[in-house]
Amino acid sequence: MAIWHQQKRKTSRCALVKSTLCLAILAAMGNVYAEETKADDTKAAETQKKNDKDMEVIEVRGIRASMAQNLNIKRMSNAVVDAITAEDIGKFPDKNVADSLQRVPGVIIQRDGGEGATVSIRGLSSDLTFTQLNGNFIASSPGDPSRSFDYSLLPSSMISMVEVFKSPEARLDEGGVGGTVILHTRTPFEMEANSGLVNVEYTYADVTDKYEPQFAVVYSWKNDDEDIGLLVGYTRQHRTNRTLSGGTSANIWRWNGAKDNPAVDVNGNPVDNNNGWGKITDAKGQQYEGIWFPQVVRTAVVKEQRERDGIQVTGQWRPADDWEVTANYFHFNLGQDRTLSAVDMPEWLLSPDFLTNIHLDPSGTIATGMDYSAGASGAPADMQFPWIRGTYVREESSSDTYDFKVNYVGDNFSARLIAGHTASEGGPSESWEAAYKSSNWGEERDGISNAAQYAGWSLGPDRVSMYMDPNILNNLLAGAGGGRDPGSSNSSFVRSTLEETYAQLDVDFDVEWGLFDKIAVGAKYRNAKLHRETGNNFFISPDLDVEARLAAGKDITRFDSYQWNGGMPLAMDILNTSGESNIAGGFDINLMPTINWEKYRNLILQNYVPYTRIEDNFVYDIEETISAMYLQGDFSFSDFRGNVGVRVVRTETISSSTDLYTFFLDHTDDVTGKPVQGDDRFVENYDLISRENTDTHVLPSFNLAWDVTDNLVVRTALAEVISRPGYNAMGSQERISWVSEEWADDRKEFNVLPGFSGSGGNKELKPFESLQADLSIEYYYGDGSAIGAALFYKKVDNFVVPLVIDSTRYYPGMPGIIEPGEITVSPYSTSGNGTNAKSQGWEVFMQHSFDNGIGFYANYTRNDTNQAGISVNGEEVAASPLVGSADYQYNLSVYYENDDFSVRGSYNKRGEVVQGINSGLNVYQDPYDQLDVNASYNITEALTLTGSVINLTESEQTSRVGNDTDARLLNTSYSGRRFYMGISYQF
């Protein structure tokens, strides 16, 4: 057992309290030595084999034993490490690995559909958490690529242990400024022959009212000589997620005043976010100036049908006592059918013809509600909202990993050779979007027909409320209103593939060089390739000769698709006959019309044929070639132990993207009043831009543990660490739009402004660099019981943060449209490098097990970050705290168990989390807390009944723009309370 050998080696070098586990191991070691000294070689070998088998049946069972092992791993480590071990085969502490990690001091998670998806450590972005499977990178690619591992892809039943390294060692791969998470799977040599698990479970959520199954099986075999072994595992989960959210969408808040804006940025300077808005006047003639108001207020329901599969096949072969060969194959697959149903109230019609009232916060500067009426001006007008929107996406993400490892143990050294390949792909196979107006906007009908005569919204401290004419749905189903919006009815998608090939050689020498007792050297090669593309699914007439069109040098465009050719279904034909029900949280609404996507799709596919076009002008590629070498020395003297080393890393990065300029020329024909099509409507021009960068980093690390007494350990660590910029921040293509005066005039009712605006990545982004230090003290006063405290400090340079700026650059011009010269792109959304950011704080933890079966584990982390400068192209343009940081976090888990029964309650709370910049201000997630409960009952020694409740507190997530007031609400979401009930058979 690899873990036991590591513990044995360290036990011989330091004074340790004699726990039950340690005594068992030492006794086994002593028995082996005694037998070898008084028997011939044959009998010694048989005795050794017998004792090896005896050692393998020392199992960790139950909550208390698992938590004691977690503590033992933490204690024996030279670095700053926390660990989580499975209570038994296939029984990880939580349904999701990320949910378990949030109980580690300093770790917070972000959820997707109520499931833990990404992990952040000590206040840093999840992109700075480096996740590995058995010590190597594992690719995950959920459509839009990210360096964060998608934990929703990984079945927790396959994981036996997780290590969280908060301080690095030279032997570990670089990439985790926040920290490194190493997921360990089981191997057949560490399990008994013909052992395994079968688990069947059902789940229910209050937001779905559905009972759904999941299944897991693990089987491990090895021969009598224990030199050949095979482990296979399979898990399948069917789950429906439903997230209820309300807010101001991802759109910006606007400010219609000048520099007297009462809100300030992170430097304390007034924020100017005018965006061309002047005074707003309601139907009573009341004028409003110098107020914040949301661009869009939205209520939305996201439904996801998830099918998750996981496969593990591990084979091991021991051709000789000194050799061990391991081969692994892992396959993870996540299929999703996702619909979004939304009702939007945009700022389109902020005019006295519709606006009857504006509600303000006590300061009189923030709009917290607006009321509208189709007859506000005295006569019925074309009130286009509520705007009924929706999307349907069918997508799949998969990850496949093959790796091969050879271990050799010599007399005074050991060597490991590892080679592997990991690849993932993800993105939609189908993507639909449609939108309808409440009036007959855009339809050729006599007179104005409004399905809703009035509507409105209001924002509370943590709730979005929306109301509308209760007759709206009946009117829409009767054909009144329901104007089709082809410009907002598209089928675009994002897909990506990510792969990495790696090879590594490590050699450990047992030495007696003064303080040093082991010297480790190694080298690793990694080549990673990312391809990200955007495409469109057009649905065209069967009569269109595609081959002839392409042969003539003309492409199929969006104007050939159904929505621009009278093929978009009528609202009355595709709306559900009742509004969305079971609104258990997230927002309040009196009626919510939604699109029936099965009807919508069937109507289109009956009359049109699909045509997929990959957009050459929306592509980016990144290739990274990483070469690393390290030297590490493990030392021990007196009561001290630790390691010191250096890792040298060279990274060659080639990034390329298509930078697109779109010129919006004329929206509506002045004669016919109908939309202009083709090149007369807009022109696109794009270029392929490539950059090549090479960085070399020398990364020293030092870890020291002082065993002050048998029970007291003091640690210190110092290191330099890097993380590479996020894929999107670095590679995302530049998209610049120019709006003509004619286009803006045609769209003036929507407050469209002429000029340049855009967004894009920053290919000059530098890797994150961090100088970090740790100091901790741990007191182990009993079996499975300890208390400790830690201080940590990180100085981070080149951290990446999204921001919106004015970008001035030279443009070579577009013939007949724009003359060459200097242009200003405003607003321009991009990313910049920050400098001199600091994340510092402290942690405390306590774990205690009582003899009566009761135990608890508690921890608290405090994190402080400064305001750091942000630069683009060498110019400081803003300031921000570290994105992803939270000011505090604490956990409390209390459990009780006996031979037949166990129950555990886990409470987790994290403080305010800093996110990106929006409208010149940082976005902040409100403090969030959640209580989970799980229990099990042993029917027999092999058969166990299990149950869990996730989010017993029915907690909701809330975010807002700026932290100077609660009034600028951005989003609230509720993913439900979930119940699990299952039965497990272990053999």
PDB file of C-alpha atoms in Angstrom, residues 247-391:
ATOM      1  CA  GLY A 247     -32.300  39.964 -11.181  1.00  0.00           C
ATOM      2  CA  THR A 248     -30.809  42.353 -13.649  1.00  0.00           C
ATOM      3  CA  SER A 249     -29.350  39.531 -15.708  1.00  0.00           C
ATOM      4  CA  ALA A 250     -25.683  39.762 -16.691  1.00  0.00           C
ATOM      5  CA  ASN A 251     -26.343  43.165 -18.191  1.00  0.00           C
ATOM      6  CA  ILE A 252     -25.062  46.432 -16.816  1.00  0.00           C
ATOM      7  CA  TRP A 253     -26.588  48.967 -14.535  1.00  0.00           C
ATOM      8  CA  ARG A 254     -26.701  52.406 -16.138  1.00  0.00           C
ATOM      9  CA  TRP A 255     -26.145  55.859 -14.678  1.00  0.00           C
ATOM     10  CA  ASN A 256     -27.861  58.816 -16.321  1.00  0.00           C
ATOM     11  CA  GLY A 257     -25.976  61.520 -14.522  1.00  0.00           C
ATOM     12  CA  ALA A 258     -22.532  63.032 -14.851  1.00  0.00           C
ATOM     13  CA  LYS A 259     -19.671  63.160 -12.339  1.00  0.00           C
ATOM     14  CA  ASP A 260     -21.992  63.732  -9.391  1.00  0.00           C
ATOM     15  CA  ASN A 261     -22.572  59.965  -9.306  1.00  0.00           C
ATOM     16  CA  PRO A 262     -22.836  58.987  -5.615  1.00  0.00           C
ATOM     17  CA  ALA A 263     -21.241  55.571  -6.253  1.00  0.00           C
ATOM     18  CA  VAL A 264     -17.489  55.311  -6.189  1.00  0.00           C
ATOM     19  CA  ASP A 265     -15.034  52.818  -7.595  1.00  0.00           C
ATOM     20  CA  VAL A 266     -12.533  50.845  -5.547  1.00  0.00           C
ATOM     21  CA  ASN A 267     -10.223  53.870  -5.398  1.00  0.00           C
ATOM     22  CA  GLY A 268     -12.981  56.065  -3.974  1.00  0.00           C
ATOM     23  CA  ASN A 269     -13.415  58.015  -7.234  1.00  0.00           C
ATOM     24  CA  PRO A 270     -16.873  58.776  -8.644  1.00  0.00           C
ATOM     25  CA  VAL A 271     -18.005  56.345 -11.341  1.00  0.00           C
ATOM     26  CA  ASP A 272     -19.054  57.866 -14.660  1.00  0.00           C
ATOM     27  CA  ASN A 273     -21.222  55.365 -16.514  1.00  0.00           C
ATOM     28  CA  ASN A 274     -23.393  57.713 -18.521  1.00  0.00           C
ATOM     29  CA  ASN A 275     -23.627  55.662 -21.732  1.00  0.00           C
ATOM     30  CA  GLY A 276     -25.474  58.495 -23.434  1.00  0.00           C
ATOM     31  CA  TRP A 277     -28.542  58.498 -21.220  1.00  0.00           C
ATOM     32  CA  GLY A 278     -30.161  61.782 -20.371  1.00  0.00           C
ATOM     33  CA  LYS A 279     -33.160  62.586 -18.236  1.00  0.00           C
ATOM     34  CA  ILE A 280     -35.935  60.000 -17.891  1.00  0.00           C
ATOM     35  CA  THR A 281     -39.498  61.306 -17.859  1.00  0.00           C
ATOM     36  CA  ASP A 282     -42.586  59.424 -16.745  1.00  0.00           C
ATOM     37  CA  ALA A 283     -46.177  59.883 -17.893  1.00  0.00           C
ATOM     38  CA  LYS A 284     -46.830  62.491 -15.169  1.00  0.00           C
ATOM     39  CA  GLY A 285     -44.000  64.673 -16.390  1.00  0.00           C
ATOM     40  CA  GLN A 286     -41.725  63.780 -13.483  1.00  0.00           C
ATOM     41  CA  GLN A 287     -38.084  63.891 -14.585  1.00  0.00           C
ATOM     42  CA  TYR A 288     -35.345  61.683 -13.176  1.00  0.00           C
ATOM     43  CA  GLU A 289     -31.679  62.504 -13.588  1.00  0.00           C
ATOM     44  CA  GLY A 290     -28.663  61.251 -11.684  1.00  0.00           C
ATOM     45  CA  ILE A 291     -30.030  57.795 -10.952  1.00  0.00           C
ATOM     46  CA  TRP A 292     -28.834  54.233 -11.409  1.00  0.00           C
ATOM     47  CA  PHE A 293     -31.226  51.936 -13.275  1.00  0.00           C
ATOM     48  CA  PRO A 294     -30.841  48.367 -14.643  1.00  0.00           C
ATOM     49  CA  GLN A 295     -30.617  47.762 -18.353  1.00  0.00           C
ATOM     50  CA  VAL A 296     -32.715  44.584 -18.072  1.00  0.00           C
ATOM     51  CA  VAL A 297     -34.762  43.119 -15.237  1.00  0.00           C
ATOM     52  CA  ARG A 298     -35.290  39.407 -15.637  1.00  0.00           C
ATOM     53  CA  THR A 299     -36.862  36.341 -14.108  1.00  0.00           C
ATOM     54  CA  ALA A 300     -35.514  33.056 -15.421  1.00  0.00           C
ATOM     55  CA  VAL A 301     -35.893  29.327 -14.887  1.00  0.00           C
ATOM     56  CA  VAL A 302     -33.133  26.970 -16.033  1.00  0.00           C
ATOM     57  CA  LYS A 303     -33.957  23.258 -16.313  1.00  0.00           C
ATOM     58  CA  GLU A 304     -31.255  20.677 -16.913  1.00  0.00           C
ATOM     59  CA  GLN A 305     -31.632  16.990 -17.635  1.00  0.00           C
ATOM     60  CA  ARG A 306     -28.211  15.560 -16.765  1.00  0.00           C
ATOM     61  CA  GLU A 307     -26.907  12.108 -17.639  1.00  0.00           C
ATOM     62  CA  ARG A 308     -23.524  11.434 -16.061  1.00  0.00           C
ATOM     63  CA  ASP A 309     -21.397   8.336 -16.715  1.00  0.00           C
ATOM     64  CA  GLY A 310     -18.028   7.406 -15.295  1.00  0.00           C
ATOM     65  CA  ILE A 311     -15.775   4.456 -16.134  1.00  0.00           C
ATOM     66  CA  GLN A 312     -12.514   3.387 -14.529  1.00  0.00           C
ATOM     67  CA  VAL A 313     -10.367   0.457 -15.613  1.00  0.00           C
ATOM     68  CA  THR A 314      -7.089  -0.068 -13.740  1.00  0.00           C
ATOM     69  CA  GLY A 315      -4.716  -2.941 -14.296  1.00  0.00           C
ATOM     70  CA  GLN A 316      -1.597  -3.697 -12.271  1.00  0.00           C
ATOM     71  CA  TRP A 317       1.258  -6.133 -12.838  1.00  0.00           C
ATOM     72  CA  ARG A 318       4.191  -6.918 -10.592  1.00  0.00           C
ATOM     73  CA  PRO A 319       6.642  -8.870 -12.824  1.00  0.00           C
ATOM     74  CA  ALA A 320       9.203  -8.941 -10.016  1.00  0.00           C
ATOM     75  CA  ASP A 321       9.388  -7.776  -6.438  1.00  0.00           C
ATOM     76  CA  ASP A 322      11.160  -4.592  -7.524  1.00  0.00           C
ATOM     77  CA  TRP A 323       8.870  -3.711 -10.424  1.00  0.00           C
ATOM     78  CA  GLU A 324       5.273  -2.540 -10.580  1.00  0.00           C
ATOM     79  CA  VAL A 325       3.352  -1.542 -13.696  1.00  0.00           C
ATOM     80  CA  THR A 326       0.011   0.311 -13.563  1.00  0.00           C
ATOM     81  CA  ALA A 327      -2.238   1.229 -16.470  1.00  0.00           C
ATOM     82  CA  ASN A 328      -5.343   3.421 -16.063  1.00  0.00           C
ATOM     83  CA  TYR A 329      -8.232   4.408 -18.260  1.00  0.00           C
ATOM     84  CA  PHE A 330     -10.813   6.943 -17.117  1.00  0.00           C
ATOM     85  CA  HIS A 331     -13.847   8.114 -19.024  1.00  0.00           C
ATOM     86  CA  PHE A 332     -16.232  10.756 -17.759  1.00  0.00           C
ATOM     87  CA  ASN A 333     -19.239  11.925 -19.722  1.00  0.00           C
ATOM     88  CA  LEU A 334     -21.888  14.527 -18.932  1.00  0.00           C
ATOM     89  CA  GLY A 335     -24.843  14.977 -21.259  1.00  0.00           C
ATOM     90  CA  GLN A 336     -27.240  17.846 -20.719  1.00  0.00           C
ATOM     91  CA  ASP A 337     -30.520  18.999 -22.175  1.00  0.00           C
ATOM     92  CA  ARG A 338     -30.943  22.530 -20.876  1.00  0.00           C
ATOM     93  CA  THR A 339     -33.752  25.022 -21.318  1.00  0.00           C
ATOM     94  CA  LEU A 340     -33.891  28.598 -20.137  1.00  0.00           C
ATOM     95  CA  SER A 341     -37.227  30.356 -19.849  1.00  0.00           C
ATOM     96  CA  ALA A 342     -37.037  34.082 -19.211  1.00  0.00           C
ATOM     97  CA  VAL A 343     -39.295  37.095 -18.966  1.00  0.00           C
ATOM     98  CA  ASP A 344     -37.400  40.339 -19.538  1.00  0.00           C
ATOM     99  CA  MET A 345     -38.325  43.956 -18.989  1.00  0.00           C
ATOM    100  CA  PRO A 346     -35.619  45.955 -20.768  1.00  0.00           C
ATOM    101  CA  GLU A 347     -35.084  49.699 -20.660  1.00  0.00           C
ATOM    102  CA  TRP A 348     -36.317  50.104 -24.250  1.00  0.00           C
ATOM    103  CA  LEU A 349     -39.404  52.125 -23.431  1.00  0.00           C
ATOM    104  CA  LEU A 350     -38.289  54.526 -20.719  1.00  0.00           C
ATOM    105  CA  SER A 351     -40.573  57.211 -22.117  1.00  0.00           C
ATOM    106  CA  PRO A 352     -43.686  59.032 -20.903  1.00  0.00           C
ATOM    107  CA  ASP A 353     -45.719  56.931 -23.362  1.00  0.00           C
ATOM    108  CA  PHE A 354     -45.295  53.907 -21.099  1.00  0.00           C
ATOM    109  CA  LEU A 355     -43.504  54.764 -17.848  1.00  0.00           C
ATOM    110  CA  THR A 356     -46.021  55.613 -15.132  1.00  0.00           C
ATOM    111  CA  ASN A 357     -43.818  55.590 -12.050  1.00  0.00           C
ATOM    112  CA  ILE A 358     -40.254  55.088 -10.803  1.00  0.00           C
ATOM    113  CA  HIS A 359     -39.518  53.892  -7.270  1.00  0.00           C
ATOM    114  CA  LEU A 360     -36.225  54.991  -5.722  1.00  0.00           C
ATOM    115  CA  ASP A 361     -34.132  53.839  -2.784  1.00  0.00           C
ATOM    116  CA  PRO A 362     -33.889  56.133   0.278  1.00  0.00           C
ATOM    117  CA  SER A 363     -30.916  57.966  -1.271  1.00  0.00           C
ATOM    118  CA  GLY A 364     -33.027  58.870  -4.281  1.00  0.00           C
ATOM    119  CA  THR A 365     -30.277  57.716  -6.644  1.00  0.00           C
ATOM    120  CA  ILE A 366     -31.138  54.073  -7.429  1.00  0.00           C
ATOM    121  CA  ALA A 367     -34.247  52.845  -9.215  1.00  0.00           C
ATOM    122  CA  THR A 368     -35.742  49.963  -7.253  1.00  0.00           C
ATOM    123  CA  GLY A 369     -38.904  49.609  -9.307  1.00  0.00           C
ATOM    124  CA  MET A 370     -40.711  50.792 -12.435  1.00  0.00           C
ATOM    125  CA  ASP A 371     -44.344  50.594 -13.537  1.00  0.00           C
ATOM    126  CA  TYR A 372     -45.521  50.627 -17.147  1.00  0.00           C
ATOM    127  CA  SER A 373     -48.838  50.952 -18.946  1.00  0.00           C
ATOM    128  CA  ALA A 374     -49.670  50.598 -22.641  1.00  0.00           C
ATOM    129  CA  GLY A 375     -52.067  53.548 -22.299  1.00  0.00           C
ATOM    130  CA  ALA A 376     -49.893  55.869 -20.216  1.00  0.00           C
ATOM    131  CA  SER A 377     -49.997  58.590 -22.897  1.00  0.00           C
ATOM    132  CA  GLY A 378     -53.804  58.505 -23.083  1.00  0.00           C
ATOM    133  CA  ALA A 379     -53.992  56.220 -26.120  1.00  0.00           C
ATOM    134  CA  PRO A 380     -52.877  52.609 -26.592  1.00  0.00           C
ATOM    135  CA  ALA A 381     -49.237  52.394 -27.705  1.00  0.00           C
ATOM    136  CA  ASP A 382     -47.015  49.516 -28.822  1.00  0.00           C
ATOM    137  CA  MET A 383     -45.684  48.271 -25.462  1.00  0.00           C
ATOM    138  CA  GLN A 384     -43.328  45.512 -26.503  1.00  0.00           C
ATOM    139  CA  PHE A 385     -42.695  43.896 -23.162  1.00  0.00           C
ATOM    140  CA  PRO A 386     -42.827  41.729 -21.156  1.00  0.00           C
ATOM    141  CA  TRP A 387     -40.313  40.203 -23.551  1.00  0.00           C
ATOM    142  CA  ILE A 388     -40.739  36.398 -23.535  1.00  0.00           C
ATOM    143  CA  ARG A 389     -37.480  34.658 -24.305  1.00  0.00           C
ATOM    144  CA  GLY A 390     -35.990  31.213 -24.139  1.00  0.00           C
ATOM    145  CA  THR A 391     -33.144  28.939 -25.144  1.00  0.00           C
TER     146      THR A 391
END
